[in-house]
Coordinates of C-alpha atoms and ligand atoms in Angstrom, one line a residue:
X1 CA -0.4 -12.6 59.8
X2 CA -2.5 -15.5 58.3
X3 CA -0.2 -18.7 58.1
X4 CA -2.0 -20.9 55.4
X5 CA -3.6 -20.1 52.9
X6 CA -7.4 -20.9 54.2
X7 CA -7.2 -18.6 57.0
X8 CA -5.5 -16.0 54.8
X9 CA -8.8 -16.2 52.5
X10 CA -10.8 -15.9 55.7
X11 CA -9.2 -13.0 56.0
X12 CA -9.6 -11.3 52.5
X13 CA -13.1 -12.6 52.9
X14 CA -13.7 -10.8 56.4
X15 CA -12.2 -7.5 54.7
X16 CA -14.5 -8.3 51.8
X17 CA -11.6 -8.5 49.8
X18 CA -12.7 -12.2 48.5
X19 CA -15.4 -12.6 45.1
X20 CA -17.2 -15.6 45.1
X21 CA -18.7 -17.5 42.5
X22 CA -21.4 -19.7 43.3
X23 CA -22.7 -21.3 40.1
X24 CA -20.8 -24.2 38.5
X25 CA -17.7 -23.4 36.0
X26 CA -16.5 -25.1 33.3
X27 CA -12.8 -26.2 34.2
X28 CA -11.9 -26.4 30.6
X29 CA -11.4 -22.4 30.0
X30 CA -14.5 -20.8 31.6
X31 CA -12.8 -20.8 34.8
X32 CA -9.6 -18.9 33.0
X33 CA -12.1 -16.5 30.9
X34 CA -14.0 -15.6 34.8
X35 CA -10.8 -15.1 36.5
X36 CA -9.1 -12.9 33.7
X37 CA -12.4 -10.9 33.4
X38 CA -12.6 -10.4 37.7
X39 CA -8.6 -9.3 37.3
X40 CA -9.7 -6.7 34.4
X41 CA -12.5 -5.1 36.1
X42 CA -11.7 -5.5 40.1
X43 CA -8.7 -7.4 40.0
X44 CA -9.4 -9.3 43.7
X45 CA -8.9 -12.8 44.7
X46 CA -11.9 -15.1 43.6
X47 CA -13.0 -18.7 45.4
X48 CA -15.3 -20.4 42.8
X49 CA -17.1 -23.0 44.8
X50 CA -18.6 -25.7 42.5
X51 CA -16.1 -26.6 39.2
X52 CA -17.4 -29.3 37.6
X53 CA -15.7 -32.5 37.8
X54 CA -14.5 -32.6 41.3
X55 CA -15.4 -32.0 44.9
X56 CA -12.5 -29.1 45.3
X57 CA -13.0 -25.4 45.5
X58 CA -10.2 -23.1 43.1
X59 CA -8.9 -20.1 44.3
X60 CA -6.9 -17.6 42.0
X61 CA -6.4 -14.4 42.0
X62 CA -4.7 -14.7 45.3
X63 CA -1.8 -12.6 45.4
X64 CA -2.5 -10.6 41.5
X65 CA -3.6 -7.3 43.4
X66 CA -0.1 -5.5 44.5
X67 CA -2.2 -3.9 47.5
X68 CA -2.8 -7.0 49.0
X69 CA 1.1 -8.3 48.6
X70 CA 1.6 -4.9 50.0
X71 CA -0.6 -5.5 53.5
X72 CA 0.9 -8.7 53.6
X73 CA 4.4 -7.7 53.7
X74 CA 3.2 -5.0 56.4
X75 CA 4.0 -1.9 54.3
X76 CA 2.6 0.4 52.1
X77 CA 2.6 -0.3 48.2
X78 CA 5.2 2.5 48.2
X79 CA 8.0 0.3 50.0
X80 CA 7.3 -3.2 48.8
X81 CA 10.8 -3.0 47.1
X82 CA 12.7 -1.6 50.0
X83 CA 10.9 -4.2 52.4
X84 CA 11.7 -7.0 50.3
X85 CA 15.3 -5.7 49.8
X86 CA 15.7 -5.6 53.3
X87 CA 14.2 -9.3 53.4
X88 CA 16.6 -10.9 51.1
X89 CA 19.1 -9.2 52.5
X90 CA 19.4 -11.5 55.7
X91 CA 20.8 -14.5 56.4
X92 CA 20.5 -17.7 58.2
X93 CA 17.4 -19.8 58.9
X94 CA 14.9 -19.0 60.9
X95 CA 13.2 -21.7 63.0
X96 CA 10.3 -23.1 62.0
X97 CA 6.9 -22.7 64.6
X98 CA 6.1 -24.9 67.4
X99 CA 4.4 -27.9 65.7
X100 CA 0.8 -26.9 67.8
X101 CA -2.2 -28.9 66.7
X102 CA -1.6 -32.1 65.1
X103 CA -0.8 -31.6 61.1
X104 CA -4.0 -31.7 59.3
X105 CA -4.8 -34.9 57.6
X106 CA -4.3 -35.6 53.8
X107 CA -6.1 -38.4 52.2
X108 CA -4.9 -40.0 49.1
X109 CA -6.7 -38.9 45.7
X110 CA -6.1 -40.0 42.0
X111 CA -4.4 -37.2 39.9
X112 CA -8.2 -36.2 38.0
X113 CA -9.8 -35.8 41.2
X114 CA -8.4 -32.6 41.5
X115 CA -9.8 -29.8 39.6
X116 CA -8.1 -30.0 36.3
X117 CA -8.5 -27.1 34.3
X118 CA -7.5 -26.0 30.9
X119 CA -6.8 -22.2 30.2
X120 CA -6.1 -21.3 26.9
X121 CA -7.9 -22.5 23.8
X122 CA -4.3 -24.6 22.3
X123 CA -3.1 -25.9 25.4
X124 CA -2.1 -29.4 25.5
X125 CA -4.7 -30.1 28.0
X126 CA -5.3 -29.6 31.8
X127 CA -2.2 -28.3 33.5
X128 CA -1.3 -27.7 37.7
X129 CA -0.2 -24.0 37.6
X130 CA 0.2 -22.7 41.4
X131 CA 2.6 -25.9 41.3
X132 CA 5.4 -25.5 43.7
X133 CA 7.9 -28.5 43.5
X134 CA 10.2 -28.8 46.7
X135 CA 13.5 -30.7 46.3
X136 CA 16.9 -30.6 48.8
X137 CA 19.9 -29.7 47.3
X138 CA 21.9 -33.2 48.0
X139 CA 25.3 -31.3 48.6
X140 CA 23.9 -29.0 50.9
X141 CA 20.6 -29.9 52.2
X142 CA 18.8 -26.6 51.4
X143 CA 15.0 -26.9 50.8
X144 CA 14.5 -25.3 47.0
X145 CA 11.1 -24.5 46.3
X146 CA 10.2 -23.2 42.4
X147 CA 7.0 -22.8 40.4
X148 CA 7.1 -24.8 37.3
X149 CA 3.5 -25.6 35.7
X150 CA 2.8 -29.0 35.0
X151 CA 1.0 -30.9 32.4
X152 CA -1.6 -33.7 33.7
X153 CA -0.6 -36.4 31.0
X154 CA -2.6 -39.5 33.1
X155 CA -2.6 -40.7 37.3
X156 CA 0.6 -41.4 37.4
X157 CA 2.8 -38.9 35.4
X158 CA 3.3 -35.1 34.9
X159 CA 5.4 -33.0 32.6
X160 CA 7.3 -29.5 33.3
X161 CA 10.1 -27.6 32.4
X162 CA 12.7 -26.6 34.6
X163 CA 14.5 -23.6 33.1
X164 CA 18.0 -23.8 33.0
X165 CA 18.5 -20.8 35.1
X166 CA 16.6 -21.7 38.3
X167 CA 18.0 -23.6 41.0
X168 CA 15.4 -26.6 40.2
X169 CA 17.6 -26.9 36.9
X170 CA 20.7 -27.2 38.9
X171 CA 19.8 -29.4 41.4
X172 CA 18.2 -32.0 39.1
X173 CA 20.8 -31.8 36.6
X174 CA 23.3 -32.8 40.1
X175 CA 21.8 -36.1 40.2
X176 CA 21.1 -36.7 36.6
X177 CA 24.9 -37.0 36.3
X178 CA 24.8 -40.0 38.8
X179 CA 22.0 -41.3 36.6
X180 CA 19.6 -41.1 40.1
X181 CA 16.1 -39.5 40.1
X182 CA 15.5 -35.9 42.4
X183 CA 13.1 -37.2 44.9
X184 CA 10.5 -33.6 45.3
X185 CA 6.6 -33.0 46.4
X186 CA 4.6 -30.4 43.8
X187 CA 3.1 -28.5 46.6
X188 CA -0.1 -26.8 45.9
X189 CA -2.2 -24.5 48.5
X190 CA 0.9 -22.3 50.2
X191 CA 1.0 -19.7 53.4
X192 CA 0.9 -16.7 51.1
X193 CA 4.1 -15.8 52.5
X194 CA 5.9 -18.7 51.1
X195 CA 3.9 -18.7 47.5
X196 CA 5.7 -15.4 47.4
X197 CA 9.4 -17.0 48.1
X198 CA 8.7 -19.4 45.9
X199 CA 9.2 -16.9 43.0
X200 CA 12.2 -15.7 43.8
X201 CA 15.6 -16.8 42.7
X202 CA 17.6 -16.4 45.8
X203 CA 20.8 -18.8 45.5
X204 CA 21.4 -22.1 47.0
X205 CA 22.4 -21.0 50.2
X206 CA 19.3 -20.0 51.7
X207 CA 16.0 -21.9 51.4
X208 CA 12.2 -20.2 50.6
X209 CA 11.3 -21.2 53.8
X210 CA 13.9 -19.1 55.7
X211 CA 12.7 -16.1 52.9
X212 CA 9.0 -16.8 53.9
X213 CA 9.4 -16.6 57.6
X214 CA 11.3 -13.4 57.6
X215 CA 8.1 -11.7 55.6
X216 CA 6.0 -13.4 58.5
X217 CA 8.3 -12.7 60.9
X218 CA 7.5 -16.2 62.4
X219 CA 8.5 -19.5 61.0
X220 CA 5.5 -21.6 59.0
X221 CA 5.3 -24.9 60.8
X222 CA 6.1 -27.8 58.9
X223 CA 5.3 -31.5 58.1
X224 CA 7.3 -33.9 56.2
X225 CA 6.1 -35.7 53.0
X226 CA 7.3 -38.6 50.7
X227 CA 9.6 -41.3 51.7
X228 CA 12.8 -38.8 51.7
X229 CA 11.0 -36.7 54.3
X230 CA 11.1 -33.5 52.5
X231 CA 9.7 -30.3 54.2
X232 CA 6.3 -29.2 53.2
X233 CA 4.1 -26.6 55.3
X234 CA 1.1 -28.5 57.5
X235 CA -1.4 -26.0 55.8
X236 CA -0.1 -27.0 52.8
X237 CA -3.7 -28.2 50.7
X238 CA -2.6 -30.9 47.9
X239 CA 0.6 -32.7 47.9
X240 CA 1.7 -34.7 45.4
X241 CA 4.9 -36.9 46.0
X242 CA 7.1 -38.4 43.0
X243 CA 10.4 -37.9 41.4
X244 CA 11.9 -36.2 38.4
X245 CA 13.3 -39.6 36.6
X246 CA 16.8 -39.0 34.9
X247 CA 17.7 -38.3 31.3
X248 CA 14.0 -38.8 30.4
X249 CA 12.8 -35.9 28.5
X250 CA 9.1 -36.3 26.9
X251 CA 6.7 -33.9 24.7
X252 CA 5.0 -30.9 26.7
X253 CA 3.2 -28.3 25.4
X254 CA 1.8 -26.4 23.5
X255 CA 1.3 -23.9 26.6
X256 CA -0.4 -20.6 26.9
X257 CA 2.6 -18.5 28.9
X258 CA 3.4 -15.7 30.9
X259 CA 3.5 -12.9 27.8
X260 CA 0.5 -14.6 26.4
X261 CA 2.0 -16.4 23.3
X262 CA 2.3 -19.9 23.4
X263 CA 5.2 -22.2 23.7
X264 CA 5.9 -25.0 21.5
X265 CA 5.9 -28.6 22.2
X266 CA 8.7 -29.4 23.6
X267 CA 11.0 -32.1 24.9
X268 CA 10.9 -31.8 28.8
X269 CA 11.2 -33.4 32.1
X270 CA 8.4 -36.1 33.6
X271 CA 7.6 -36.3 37.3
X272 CA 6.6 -39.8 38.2
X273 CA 3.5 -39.3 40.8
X274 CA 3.6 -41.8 43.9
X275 CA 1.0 -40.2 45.8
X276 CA -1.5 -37.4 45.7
X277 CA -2.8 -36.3 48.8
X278 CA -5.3 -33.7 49.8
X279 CA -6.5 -32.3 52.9
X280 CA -10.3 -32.5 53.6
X281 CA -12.2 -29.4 51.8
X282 CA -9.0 -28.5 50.2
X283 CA -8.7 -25.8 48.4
X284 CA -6.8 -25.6 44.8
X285 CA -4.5 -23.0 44.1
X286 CA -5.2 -21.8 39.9
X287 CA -3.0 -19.4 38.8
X288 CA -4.2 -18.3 35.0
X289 CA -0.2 -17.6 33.2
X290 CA 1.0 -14.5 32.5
X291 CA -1.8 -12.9 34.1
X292 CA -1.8 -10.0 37.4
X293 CA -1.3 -12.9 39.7
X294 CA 2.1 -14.7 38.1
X295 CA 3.2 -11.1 37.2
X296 CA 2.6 -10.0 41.0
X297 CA 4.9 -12.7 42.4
X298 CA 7.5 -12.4 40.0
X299 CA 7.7 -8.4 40.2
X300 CA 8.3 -8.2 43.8
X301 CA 11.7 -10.3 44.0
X302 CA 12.5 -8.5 40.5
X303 CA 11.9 -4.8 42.1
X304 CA 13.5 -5.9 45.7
X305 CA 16.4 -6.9 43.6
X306 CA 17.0 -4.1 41.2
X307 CA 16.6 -1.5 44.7
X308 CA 19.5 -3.2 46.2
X309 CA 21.2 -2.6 42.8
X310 CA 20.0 1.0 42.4
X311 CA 20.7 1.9 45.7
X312 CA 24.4 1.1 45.3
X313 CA 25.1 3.5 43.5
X314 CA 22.2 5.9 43.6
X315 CA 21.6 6.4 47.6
X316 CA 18.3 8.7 46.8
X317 CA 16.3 5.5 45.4
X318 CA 13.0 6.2 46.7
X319 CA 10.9 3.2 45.2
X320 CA 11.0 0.5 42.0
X321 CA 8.2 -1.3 40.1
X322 CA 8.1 -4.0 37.7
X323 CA 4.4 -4.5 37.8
X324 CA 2.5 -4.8 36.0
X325 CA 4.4 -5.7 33.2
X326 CA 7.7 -7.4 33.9
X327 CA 9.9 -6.0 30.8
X328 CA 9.4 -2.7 32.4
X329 CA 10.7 -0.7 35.4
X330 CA 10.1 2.3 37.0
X331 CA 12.9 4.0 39.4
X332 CA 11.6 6.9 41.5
X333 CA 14.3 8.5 42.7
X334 CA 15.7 12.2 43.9
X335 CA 17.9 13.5 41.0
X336 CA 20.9 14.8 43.0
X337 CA 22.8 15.7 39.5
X338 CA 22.1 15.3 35.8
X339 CA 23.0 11.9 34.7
X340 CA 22.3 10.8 37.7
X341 CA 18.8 8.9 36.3
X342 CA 21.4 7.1 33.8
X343 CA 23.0 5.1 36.3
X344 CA 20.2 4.3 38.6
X345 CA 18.5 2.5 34.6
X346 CA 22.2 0.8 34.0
X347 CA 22.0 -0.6 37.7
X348 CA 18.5 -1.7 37.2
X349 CA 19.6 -3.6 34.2
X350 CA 22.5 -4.7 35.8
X351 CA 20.4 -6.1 38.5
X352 CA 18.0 -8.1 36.2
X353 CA 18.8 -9.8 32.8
X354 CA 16.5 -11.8 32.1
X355 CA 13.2 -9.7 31.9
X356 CA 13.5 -5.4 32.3
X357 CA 14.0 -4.0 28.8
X358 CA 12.9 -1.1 29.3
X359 CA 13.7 1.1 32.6
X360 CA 12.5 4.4 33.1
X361 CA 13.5 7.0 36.1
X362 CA 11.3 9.4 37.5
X363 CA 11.6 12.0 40.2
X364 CA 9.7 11.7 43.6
X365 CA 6.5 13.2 42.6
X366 CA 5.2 10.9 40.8
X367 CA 3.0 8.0 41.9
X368 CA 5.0 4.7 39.6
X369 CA 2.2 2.7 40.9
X370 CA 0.2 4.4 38.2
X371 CA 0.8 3.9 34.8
X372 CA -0.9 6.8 33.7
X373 CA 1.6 9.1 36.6
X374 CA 4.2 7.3 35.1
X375 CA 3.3 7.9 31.2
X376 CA 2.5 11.6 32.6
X377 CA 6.1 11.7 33.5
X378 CA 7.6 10.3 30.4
X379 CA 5.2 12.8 28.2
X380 CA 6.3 16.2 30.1
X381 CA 10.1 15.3 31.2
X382 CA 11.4 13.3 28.6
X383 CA 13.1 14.8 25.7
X384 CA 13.1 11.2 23.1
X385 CA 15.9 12.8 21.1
X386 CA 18.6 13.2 23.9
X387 CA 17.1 11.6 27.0
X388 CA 16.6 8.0 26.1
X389 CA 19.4 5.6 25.5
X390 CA 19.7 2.5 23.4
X391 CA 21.9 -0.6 24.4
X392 CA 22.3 -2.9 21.3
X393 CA 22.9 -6.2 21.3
X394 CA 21.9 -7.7 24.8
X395 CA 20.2 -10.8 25.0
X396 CA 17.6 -11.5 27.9
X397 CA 16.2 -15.0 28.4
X398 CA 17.6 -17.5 27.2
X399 CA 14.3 -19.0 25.2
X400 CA 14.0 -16.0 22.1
X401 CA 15.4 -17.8 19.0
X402 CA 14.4 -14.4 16.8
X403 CA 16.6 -12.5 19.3
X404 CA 12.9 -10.8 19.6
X405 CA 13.9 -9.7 23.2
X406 CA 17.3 -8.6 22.4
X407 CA 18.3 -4.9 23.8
X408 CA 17.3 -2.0 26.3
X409 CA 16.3 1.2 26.1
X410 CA 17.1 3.4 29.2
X411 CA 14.1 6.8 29.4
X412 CA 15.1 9.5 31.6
X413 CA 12.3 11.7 32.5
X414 CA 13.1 13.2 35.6
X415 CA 12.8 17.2 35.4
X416 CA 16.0 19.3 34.1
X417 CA 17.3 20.7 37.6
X418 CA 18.4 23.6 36.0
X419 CA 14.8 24.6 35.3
X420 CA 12.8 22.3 38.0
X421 CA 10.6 25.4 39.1
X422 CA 8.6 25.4 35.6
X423 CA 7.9 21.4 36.5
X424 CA 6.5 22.3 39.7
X425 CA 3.1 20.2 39.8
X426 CA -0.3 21.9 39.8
X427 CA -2.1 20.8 42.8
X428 CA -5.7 21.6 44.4
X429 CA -6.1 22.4 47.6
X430 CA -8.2 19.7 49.4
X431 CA -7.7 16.8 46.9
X432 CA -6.3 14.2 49.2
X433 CA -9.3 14.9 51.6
X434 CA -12.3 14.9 49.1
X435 CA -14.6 11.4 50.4
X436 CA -16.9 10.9 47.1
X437 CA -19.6 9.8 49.0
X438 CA -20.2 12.9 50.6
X439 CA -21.0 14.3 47.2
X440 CA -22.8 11.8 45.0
Ligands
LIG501 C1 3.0 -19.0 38.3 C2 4.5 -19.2 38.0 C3 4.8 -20.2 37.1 C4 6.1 -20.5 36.8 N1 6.4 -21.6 35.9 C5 7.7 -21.9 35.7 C6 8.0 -23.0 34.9 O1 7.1 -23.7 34.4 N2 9.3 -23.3 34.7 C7 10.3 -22.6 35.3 O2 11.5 -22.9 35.1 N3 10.0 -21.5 36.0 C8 8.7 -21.1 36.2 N4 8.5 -20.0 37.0 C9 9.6 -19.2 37.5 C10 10.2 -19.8 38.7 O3 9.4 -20.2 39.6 C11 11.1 -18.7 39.3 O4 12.0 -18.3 38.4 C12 11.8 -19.2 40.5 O5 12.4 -18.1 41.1 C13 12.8 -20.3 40.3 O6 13.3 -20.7 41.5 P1 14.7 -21.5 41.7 O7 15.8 -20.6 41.2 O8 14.7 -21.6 43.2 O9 14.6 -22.7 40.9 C14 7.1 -19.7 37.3 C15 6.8 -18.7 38.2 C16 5.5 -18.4 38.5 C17 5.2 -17.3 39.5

């Protein structure tokens, strides 16, 4: 298991699972238009080695392919959920490794040395994207790590919005009351393994760190960084120290975001940069919004958590996807009894409020990793008139003024077990074996 995330791109690279590009890019959206075009055709990660304007390399595309989540959490596609139910399921810290080598050194940079790249053609500017702030909650002492993308406004300050549902939100708004700044490091260049905690909401009790080193099985040796000493993996490839000052709320935006509309300019919080500090060759983490990659590393935690929901109540859960679109999510399951697919969808949306929509159940034949298995399903299973189900009225996040996002709709289309022989699939001897290559 590859610790940071250099030798974990050695690795995709010695599986030739890593695209290079070679030519100079644009940072100001060619870089965004290569990396969406890469995750439409062949959707792998992608290292582009000369952007113009600074000396770093950008990688994205890092963790947008569910495959390679999948080999990284040591399981097949098939039981990402289950594995990272399991995951989330324990408790208490795990120790972090043997500090080793010495820590790798980080030299201090200005802000617009590193690669500063705009996405989408309204953005406000260049914004930090693959930004994961660390901050300790001051009651308990828990590590909190959280995306939040961040506008580059000049050397010395940053702007991002902390939704008031994360734990980011909380801890901040803690010492806000006291009128005293959250001390935090944006951390950029992560041990895959941790850039996957970091998208998932798991309470204050338990830190990201503890999450990461059960998927690796082995704590991620750490440094500290910034005068309060905070926690930051050695691998770690850009660090930038500062504080989110209180009761100061400046304009940020407009944004291109996650569903690909743009948010608004918008009164929002201001990290004050002491230090930036990079490693030597580092490597900058892009992440273009709302694209496979974001939409990866939310769906995990999303489908680990509605399993454990599911599975409550409905034992014969086989698998659940919210990827790749996070308003929807697919149950697979083994319909013991009609209605059974109803309460496996209200435990799903139980289990996730602020993004499923719509939630279909389907029976274990078909392959939910494949929209077109799934869509399969839904056109020969599901009768629209009497199994789907509306529920009016719900509201999701809390950011949808026209209510736009308001509702759910539940689709059964798992096979009537009265009749399940006619829905017996056709299948063709020799399918799974047939190598392409031997024929064309
Ligand atoms: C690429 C990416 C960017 C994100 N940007 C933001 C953001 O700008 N603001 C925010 O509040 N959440 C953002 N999120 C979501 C949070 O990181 C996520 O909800 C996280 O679980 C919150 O953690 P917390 O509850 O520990 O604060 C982003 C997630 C990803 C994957």
């Amino acid at each position: 298991m590859a610790d940071g995330l250099r030798s974990f791109i050695e690795t995709l690279d010695a599986g030739g699972r890593l695209l290079r590009v070679t030519r100079e890019v644009d940072p100001k959206f060619e870089l965004s238009a290569v990396v969406q075009a890469i995750q439409r055709e062949r959707n792998l990660p992608v290292l582009f080695e000369r952007v113009r304007g600074t000396r770093f390399r950008v990688v994205s595309n890092v963790l947008g392919n569910y495959a390679i989540i999948a080999d990284l959490m040591g399981v097949p596609q098939a039981e990402v959920a289950r594995r990272w139910a399991a995951l989330t399921a324990g408790t208490g810290s795990v120790p972090t490794a043997p500090g080793g080598d010495a820590a790798p050194a980080l030299e201090e940079v200005r802000l617009f040395e590193i690669p500063s790249l705009t996405y989408a053609e309204k953005d406000a500017g260049p914004y930090l994207t693959a930004s994961v702030i660390v901050a300790r909650d001051p009651d308990t002492g828990t590590a909190n790590l959280s995306y939040h993308r961040m506008q580059m406004v000049s050397d010395g300050e940053l702007r991002c919005r902390l939704s008031p549902s994360g734990d980011l939100f909380r801890i901040q708004q803690k010492l806000e009351k006291r009128g005293e700044p959250l001390a935090c490091a944006v951390l950029l260049g992560l041990p895959p393994a941790l850039a996957m905690a970091a998208g998932a909401t798991i309470g204050p009790e338990t830190s990201e760190y503890d999450l990461a080193a059960r998927i690796t099985g082995q704590g991620i040796a750490l440094r500290e960084v910034g005068p309060t000493k905070l926690p930051a993996p050695r691998s770690t490839e850009f660090v930038i120290e500062g504080e989110l000052l209180p009761g100061v709320r400046r304009p940020e935006g407009p944004f291109g975001e996650w569903m690909d509309y743009y948010t608004p300019v918008m009164d929002n919080h201001v990290f004050a940069i002491r230090r930036v500090l990079a490693r030597k060759d580092a490597i900058f983490h892009a992440i273009v919004a709302g694209s496979t990659e974001e939409i990866a590393i939310t769906a995990v935690p999303i489908a680990g958590s509605i399993f454990t929901a599911v599975r409550t109540w409905v034992s014969s859960v086989i698998d659940v996807v919210s990827y790749p679109a996070l308003q929807f999510c697919v149950i697979r399951m083994k319909k013991q009894f009609e209605g059974q697919p109803r309460r496996a969808i209200l435990a799903a949306f139980g289990a996730e409020m602020n993004r499923t929509l719509f939630c279909v159940a389907v029976d274990e034949d078909v392959n939910i990793h494949d929209w077109r298995d799934v869509l399969w399903a839904m056109g020969t299973r599901c009768r629209p008139d009497t199994n789907t189900f509306t529920i009016p009225g719900v509201p999701s996040f809390a950011r949808d003024p026209h209510k736009v996002h308001w509702g759910r709709l539940g689709i059964d289309a798992t096979r009537p077990l009265e009749h399940a022989a006619d829905f017996e699939r056709k299948r063709t001897p020799g399918i799974e074996t047939v190598k392409l290559e031997d024929y064309l």
